[in-house]
Tab-separated table of C-alpha atoms in Angstrom:
chain	number	residue	atom	x	y	z
Q	14	UNK	CA	0.000	0.000	0.000
Q	15	UNK	CA	1.314	3.407	-0.977
Q	16	UNK	CA	-1.198	5.520	0.935
Q	17	UNK	CA	0.980	5.643	4.043
Q	18	UNK	CA	1.702	9.315	4.801
Q	19	UNK	CA	5.223	10.569	4.450
Q	20	UNK	CA	7.103	11.523	7.569
Q	21	UNK	CA	6.492	15.145	8.487
Q	22	UNK	CA	3.106	15.389	6.789
Q	23	UNK	CA	0.766	16.388	9.599
Q	24	UNK	CA	0.650	18.350	12.792
Q	25	UNK	CA	-2.106	19.317	15.143
Q	26	UNK	CA	-2.313	22.841	16.403
Q	27	UNK	CA	-4.433	22.423	19.493
Q	28	UNK	CA	-6.695	20.054	21.253
Q	29	UNK	CA	-10.101	19.681	19.669
Q	30	UNK	CA	-12.593	20.275	22.455
Q	31	UNK	CA	-15.887	18.482	22.864
Q	32	UNK	CA	-15.359	15.758	20.297
Q	33	UNK	CA	-15.292	12.479	22.124
Q	34	UNK	CA	-14.068	10.277	19.314
Q	35	UNK	CA	-10.895	12.355	18.930
Q	36	UNK	CA	-10.154	12.097	22.636
Q	37	UNK	CA	-10.668	8.344	22.466
Q	38	UNK	CA	-8.481	7.841	19.408
Q	39	UNK	CA	-5.544	10.234	19.514
Q	40	UNK	CA	-2.067	8.715	19.597
Q	41	UNK	CA	1.141	9.360	17.736
Q	42	UNK	CA	0.805	9.127	13.976
Q	43	UNK	CA	3.801	6.813	13.629
Q	44	UNK	CA	2.437	4.436	16.232
Q	45	UNK	CA	-0.927	4.322	14.448
Q	46	UNK	CA	0.602	3.732	11.046
Q	47	UNK	CA	2.379	0.670	12.427
Q	48	UNK	CA	-0.912	-0.862	13.540
Q	49	UNK	CA	-2.501	-3.450	11.302
Q	50	UNK	CA	-5.236	-5.734	12.526
Q	51	UNK	CA	-4.975	-9.491	12.279
Q	52	UNK	CA	-7.420	-11.273	9.963
Q	53	UNK	CA	-9.542	-12.293	12.936
Q	54	UNK	CA	-9.550	-8.780	14.413
Q	55	UNK	CA	-10.360	-7.270	11.037
Q	56	UNK	CA	-13.293	-9.629	10.546
Q	57	UNK	CA	-14.561	-8.727	14.001
Q	58	UNK	CA	-14.458	-5.000	13.201
Q	59	UNK	CA	-16.250	-5.577	9.892
Q	60	UNK	CA	-18.947	-7.515	11.700
Q	61	UNK	CA	-19.385	-4.678	14.185
Q	62	UNK	CA	-19.752	-2.211	11.310
Q	63	UNK	CA	-22.383	-4.424	9.671
Q	64	UNK	CA	-24.237	-4.672	12.972
Q	65	UNK	CA	-24.143	-0.885	13.333
Q	66	UNK	CA	-25.549	-0.506	9.812
Q	67	UNK	CA	-28.424	-2.873	10.517
Q	68	UNK	CA	-29.150	-1.304	13.897
Q	69	UNK	CA	-29.322	2.166	12.355
Q	70	UNK	CA	-31.363	0.925	9.402
Q	71	UNK	CA	-34.116	-0.325	11.702
Q	72	UNK	CA	-34.076	2.731	13.967
Q	73	UNK	CA	-36.500	5.626	14.127
Q	74	UNK	CA	-33.453	7.900	14.112
Q	75	UNK	CA	-32.487	6.773	10.580
Q	76	UNK	CA	-36.071	7.112	9.327
Q	77	UNK	CA	-36.194	10.701	10.592
Q	78	UNK	CA	-32.704	11.488	9.255
Q	79	UNK	CA	-33.568	10.109	5.847
Q	80	UNK	CA	-36.657	12.277	5.586
Q	81	UNK	CA	-34.585	15.381	6.371
Q	82	UNK	CA	-31.742	14.454	4.019
Q	83	UNK	CA	-33.943	13.501	1.089
Q	84	UNK	CA	-35.722	16.856	1.201
Q	85	UNK	CA	-32.352	18.516	0.660
Q	86	UNK	CA	-30.930	16.213	-2.019
Q	87	UNK	CA	-34.147	15.758	-4.025
Q	88	UNK	CA	-32.991	18.386	-6.477
Q	89	UNK	CA	-30.220	16.009	-7.587
Q	90	UNK	CA	-32.454	12.970	-8.067
Q	91	UNK	CA	-33.040	11.498	-11.488
Q	92	UNK	CA	-34.805	8.204	-12.212
Q	93	UNK	CA	-35.722	5.823	-9.358
Q	94	UNK	CA	-33.840	2.524	-9.294
Q	95	UNK	CA	-35.240	-0.945	-8.783
Q	96	UNK	CA	-32.688	-1.772	-6.080
Q	97	UNK	CA	-30.213	0.134	-3.917
Q	98	UNK	CA	-26.470	0.093	-4.379
Q	99	UNK	CA	-24.200	-2.141	-2.324
Q	100	UNK	CA	-21.560	-0.143	-0.438
Q	101	UNK	CA	-20.337	-3.085	1.608
Q	102	UNK	CA	-17.332	-5.337	1.837
Q	103	UNK	CA	-16.623	-7.957	-0.761
Q	104	UNK	CA	-19.355	-6.647	-3.075
Q	105	UNK	CA	-22.096	-8.647	-1.363
Q	106	UNK	CA	-25.142	-7.065	0.215
Q	107	UNK	CA	-26.238	-7.895	3.735
Q	108	UNK	CA	-29.404	-9.989	3.897
Q	109	UNK	CA	-31.486	-7.067	5.089
Q	110	UNK	CA	-30.505	-4.816	2.198
Q	111	UNK	CA	-34.097	-5.039	0.973
Q	112	UNK	CA	-35.959	-1.922	1.909
Q	113	UNK	CA	-37.748	-2.431	5.206
Q	114	UNK	CA	-39.555	0.892	5.046
Q	115	UNK	CA	-42.144	1.205	2.309
Q	116	UNK	CA	-41.953	4.996	2.277
Q	117	UNK	CA	-38.244	5.114	1.354
Q	118	UNK	CA	-37.566	5.837	-2.327
Q	119	UNK	CA	-34.163	4.779	-3.619
Q	120	UNK	CA	-33.118	7.214	-6.315
Q	121	UNK	CA	-29.969	7.727	-8.313
Q	122	UNK	CA	-28.280	11.036	-7.702
Q	123	UNK	CA	-25.525	12.930	-9.433
Q	124	UNK	CA	-23.782	13.503	-6.114
Q	125	UNK	CA	-20.210	12.792	-5.158
Q	126	UNK	CA	-19.431	12.329	-1.475
Q	127	UNK	CA	-16.368	13.523	0.449
Q	128	UNK	CA	-15.832	12.375	4.040
Q	129	UNK	CA	-13.360	14.169	6.290
Q	130	UNK	CA	-12.444	13.353	9.891
Q	131	UNK	CA	-14.473	10.221	10.583
Q	132	UNK	CA	-11.806	8.849	12.932
Q	133	UNK	CA	-10.713	5.276	13.662
Q	134	UNK	CA	-13.512	2.862	12.815
Q	135	UNK	CA	-11.371	-0.014	14.070
Q	136	UNK	CA	-11.343	1.268	17.639
Q	137	UNK	CA	-14.048	3.918	18.064
Q	138	UNK	CA	-17.740	3.074	18.472
Q	139	UNK	CA	-18.622	6.651	17.547
Q	140	UNK	CA	-16.676	6.413	14.286
Q	141	UNK	CA	-18.268	3.072	13.408
Q	142	UNK	CA	-21.790	4.442	13.753
Q	143	UNK	CA	-20.905	7.510	11.717
Q	144	UNK	CA	-19.529	5.236	9.012
Q	145	UNK	CA	-22.660	3.091	9.222
Q	146	UNK	CA	-24.830	6.133	8.530
Q	147	UNK	CA	-22.583	7.044	5.611
Q	148	UNK	CA	-23.027	3.534	4.173
Q	149	UNK	CA	-26.800	3.912	4.435
Q	150	UNK	CA	-26.581	7.245	2.621
Q	151	UNK	CA	-24.557	5.699	-0.213
Q	152	UNK	CA	-27.091	2.903	-0.462
Q	153	UNK	CA	-30.201	5.068	-0.382
Q	154	UNK	CA	-28.965	7.975	-2.492
Q	155	UNK	CA	-27.308	5.622	-4.988
Q	156	UNK	CA	-23.936	7.353	-4.801
Q	157	UNK	CA	-21.344	5.163	-6.580
Q	158	UNK	CA	-18.664	3.816	-4.296
Q	159	UNK	CA	-15.887	5.177	-6.500
Q	160	UNK	CA	-17.460	8.620	-6.108
Q	161	UNK	CA	-16.887	8.525	-2.344
Q	162	UNK	CA	-13.598	9.957	-1.014
Q	163	UNK	CA	-12.198	9.701	2.513
Q	164	UNK	CA	-9.467	11.397	4.459
Q	165	UNK	CA	-8.466	11.347	8.092
Q	166	UNK	CA	-4.831	11.612	9.238
Q	167	UNK	CA	-5.707	9.200	12.053
Q	168	UNK	CA	-6.476	6.340	9.649
Q	169	UNK	CA	-4.492	3.162	10.225
Q	170	UNK	CA	-3.309	1.013	7.342
Q	171	UNK	CA	-6.106	-1.451	8.080
Q	172	UNK	CA	-8.728	1.290	7.780
Q	173	UNK	CA	-7.284	2.559	4.498
Q	174	UNK	CA	-7.278	-0.971	3.084
Q	175	UNK	CA	-10.798	-1.647	4.350
Q	176	UNK	CA	-12.212	1.475	2.688
Q	177	UNK	CA	-10.402	0.722	-0.573
Q	178	UNK	CA	-11.727	-2.853	-0.493
Q	179	UNK	CA	-15.218	-1.362	-0.151
Q	180	UNK	CA	-14.599	0.451	-3.428
Q	181	UNK	CA	-14.014	3.883	-1.931
Q	182	UNK	CA	-11.144	6.263	-2.612
Q	183	UNK	CA	-8.748	7.144	0.224
Q	184	UNK	CA	-7.052	10.474	-0.429
Q	185	UNK	CA	-3.293	10.478	0.032
Q	186	UNK	CA	-2.857	14.127	0.954
Q	187	UNK	CA	-4.306	16.268	3.707
Q	188	UNK	CA	-6.413	18.832	1.851
Q	189	UNK	CA	-7.293	20.680	5.078
Q	190	UNK	CA	-10.830	20.850	3.674
Q	191	UNK	CA	-9.668	22.921	0.695
Q	192	UNK	CA	-11.377	20.893	-2.018
Q	193	UNK	CA	-12.863	22.754	-4.951
Q	194	UNK	CA	-15.883	21.092	-6.573
Q	195	UNK	CA	-17.259	21.164	-10.098
Q	196	UNK	CA	-20.371	19.015	-9.557
Q	197	UNK	CA	-22.930	18.500	-6.780
Q	198	UNK	CA	-21.083	17.135	-3.755
Q	199	UNK	CA	-22.162	15.993	-0.307
Q	200	UNK	CA	-19.512	16.686	2.334
Q	201	UNK	CA	-19.756	14.396	5.369
Q	202	UNK	CA	-17.828	16.129	8.158
Q	203	UNK	CA	-19.373	15.240	11.501
Q	204	UNK	CA	-17.589	16.761	14.517
Q	205	UNK	CA	-14.810	18.325	12.472
Q	206	UNK	CA	-13.033	21.508	13.518
Q	207	UNK	CA	-14.472	24.874	12.524
Q	208	UNK	CA	-11.416	25.692	10.411
Q	209	UNK	CA	-12.153	22.707	8.167
Q	210	UNK	CA	-15.637	24.036	7.381
Q	211	UNK	CA	-14.248	27.532	6.916
Q	212	UNK	CA	-11.571	26.254	4.505
Q	213	UNK	CA	-14.168	24.363	2.490
Q	214	UNK	CA	-16.337	27.460	2.125
Q	215	UNK	CA	-13.336	29.583	1.110
Q	216	UNK	CA	-12.257	27.130	-1.592
Q	217	UNK	CA	-15.757	27.170	-3.088
Q	218	UNK	CA	-16.551	30.841	-2.506
Q	219	UNK	CA	-18.819	31.499	-5.487
Q	220	UNK	CA	-22.558	31.121	-6.109
Q	221	UNK	CA	-21.866	28.478	-8.744
Q	222	UNK	CA	-19.895	26.189	-6.421
Q	223	UNK	CA	-21.795	26.728	-3.171
Q	224	UNK	CA	-25.084	26.019	-4.917
Q	225	UNK	CA	-23.697	22.528	-5.571
Q	226	UNK	CA	-22.497	22.009	-1.995
Q	227	UNK	CA	-24.367	20.014	0.638
Q	228	UNK	CA	-22.758	19.707	4.051
Q	229	UNK	CA	-23.502	17.292	6.882
Q	230	UNK	CA	-21.573	18.415	9.937
Q	231	UNK	CA	-21.621	20.609	12.996
Q	232	UNK	CA	-24.480	23.089	13.095
Q	233	UNK	CA	-23.507	26.556	11.832
Q	234	UNK	CA	-26.277	27.969	14.012
Q	235	UNK	CA	-24.664	26.262	16.995
Q	236	UNK	CA	-21.305	27.808	16.133
Q	237	UNK	CA	-22.907	31.239	15.947
Q	238	UNK	CA	-24.550	30.740	19.334
Q	239	UNK	CA	-21.440	29.443	21.106
Q	240	UNK	CA	-18.688	31.612	19.646
Q	241	UNK	CA	-18.196	35.280	20.501
Q	242	UNK	CA	-19.096	37.366	17.443
Q	243	UNK	CA	-15.599	38.885	17.286
Q	244	UNK	CA	-13.998	35.410	17.119
Q	245	UNK	CA	-16.367	34.206	14.425
Q	246	UNK	CA	-15.745	37.329	12.341
Q	247	UNK	CA	-11.956	37.280	12.819
Q	248	UNK	CA	-11.090	33.577	12.621
Q	249	UNK	CA	-13.934	31.997	10.673
Q	250	UNK	CA	-14.836	34.714	8.200
Q	251	UNK	CA	-16.491	32.483	5.633
Q	252	UNK	CA	-18.720	30.718	8.152
Q	253	UNK	CA	-19.694	34.147	9.461
Q	254	UNK	CA	-20.509	35.433	5.965
Q	255	UNK	CA	-22.500	32.357	4.932
Q	256	UNK	CA	-24.825	32.314	7.953
Q	257	UNK	CA	-27.531	34.492	6.380
Q	258	UNK	CA	-27.420	32.408	3.187
Q	259	UNK	CA	-27.490	28.951	4.751
Q	260	UNK	CA	-30.533	26.775	5.213
Q	261	UNK	CA	-29.892	24.054	7.767
Q	262	UNK	CA	-31.944	21.240	9.241
Q	263	UNK	CA	-30.860	19.619	12.491
Q	264	UNK	CA	-30.579	15.859	12.827
Q	265	UNK	CA	-33.193	14.414	15.200
Q	266	UNK	CA	-32.356	14.135	18.876
Q	267	UNK	CA	-31.632	10.599	20.026
Q	268	UNK	CA	-30.522	9.492	23.462
Q	269	UNK	CA	-29.086	6.304	21.952
Q	270	UNK	CA	-26.900	8.189	19.450
Q	271	UNK	CA	-26.288	11.389	21.389
Q	272	UNK	CA	-22.470	11.113	21.412
Q	273	UNK	CA	-22.395	10.103	17.755
Q	274	UNK	CA	-24.570	12.736	16.082
Q	275	UNK	CA	-25.013	15.533	18.617
Q	276	UNK	CA	-24.993	19.045	17.122
Q	277	UNK	CA	-25.206	17.593	13.601
Q	278	UNK	CA	-27.169	19.267	10.813
Q	279	UNK	CA	-27.436	19.200	7.044
Q	280	UNK	CA	-26.666	22.519	5.362
Q	281	UNK	CA	-27.466	23.777	1.907
Q	282	UNK	CA	-26.881	27.089	0.162
Q	283	UNK	CA	-29.886	27.891	-2.057
Q	284	UNK	CA	-29.036	29.543	-5.348
Q	285	UNK	CA	-31.607	32.283	-4.837
Q	286	UNK	CA	-29.914	33.294	-1.579
Q	287	UNK	CA	-26.471	33.184	-3.144
Q	288	UNK	CA	-27.428	35.251	-6.175
Q	289	UNK	CA	-29.097	37.852	-3.985
Q	290	UNK	CA	-25.669	38.909	-2.733
Q	291	UNK	CA	-23.847	41.666	-4.662
Q	292	UNK	CA	-20.812	40.821	-6.782
Q	293	UNK	CA	-18.415	42.423	-4.315
Q	294	UNK	CA	-19.555	39.957	-1.638
Q	295	UNK	CA	-17.738	37.213	-3.568
Q	296	UNK	CA	-14.675	39.137	-4.677
Q	297	UNK	CA	-11.258	39.192	-3.013
Q	298	UNK	CA	-11.701	35.984	-1.016
Q	299	UNK	CA	-8.411	35.619	0.885
Q	300	UNK	CA	-7.178	32.212	2.034
Q	301	UNK	CA	-7.672	31.751	5.796
Q	302	UNK	CA	-4.495	31.818	7.909
Q	303	UNK	CA	-5.775	31.579	11.525
Q	304	UNK	CA	-2.800	33.521	12.871
Q	305	UNK	CA	-4.789	34.845	15.826
Q	306	UNK	CA	-6.874	31.737	16.409
Q	307	UNK	CA	-6.402	30.373	19.937
Q	308	UNK	CA	-8.082	26.991	19.406
Q	309	UNK	CA	-7.679	25.960	15.790
Q	310	UNK	CA	-9.027	22.376	16.028
Q	311	UNK	CA	-7.465	21.223	12.785
Q	312	UNK	CA	-4.681	18.886	11.731
Q	313	UNK	CA	-2.406	20.665	9.267
Q	314	UNK	CA	0.408	19.650	6.980
Q	315	UNK	CA	3.867	20.429	8.250
Q	316	UNK	CA	5.143	18.623	11.358
Q	317	UNK	CA	5.884	14.939	11.791
Q	318	UNK	CA	3.477	13.835	14.483
Q	319	UNK	CA	0.005	14.230	15.852
Q	320	UNK	CA	-0.018	14.967	19.549
Q	321	UNK	CA	-2.372	16.496	22.050
Q	322	UNK	CA	-1.408	17.898	25.416
């Protein structure tokens, strides 16, 4: 495997507060890269992921999530399909892949999917359930597996191999969220740092690109409520600017999945809202630097290890 990061590729700036899976998973990058599960351990993790998928599939939480998500992505639907896609290991569908809910319509979309910061599915329950929900989204929205891209600097070699074996693409470089799109794209970024969202908005700072952007991640409304206005304006300029344009719908509350999906919402940027802004609103978009940011919450390229005090 050639996806192993080169020495000196990542660093973390500061501890990411309030995100349990990161606290559970953080170790040195070199130590993590050396880890590779045995066949038996790998099979056990895969089974746990399958169980998480089936548990979510039969839950009221998933039914409510799906209703919210489909309202947003309906604009990208084309013809309904007779059967859902199979985003699972070995190319074989689990027995319960048949739709158990008569009101769910499986439709092909033109969406790509990009997943940042999902964490270590081999060791974190939170990460496994987030991946399970992503699998259900691929299945229901008919997003091709080779149109799904992953990156997390915490990934072990086993996790990279597992995702590739599922047919997904594992990115080799840390983009820091700075991915420009040219087609409708769903970004799956649950519990990522604010700078990652800000970077993504900056890289796609135009009505044409943002109109094609759908984002599942931390609530922008929640960020606005929790952060002092001066910090939001100074450090996270693009989040601050996009607030009046954004339409967001919160994921349903669930005691069972509180640690997994708390503060999660789906965001869209309606074209009519984007085009209502004057031309100068979009001009002169400077790349974020975060020089005055006291709690950056992002893993950057540059230093050899990932460490948290």
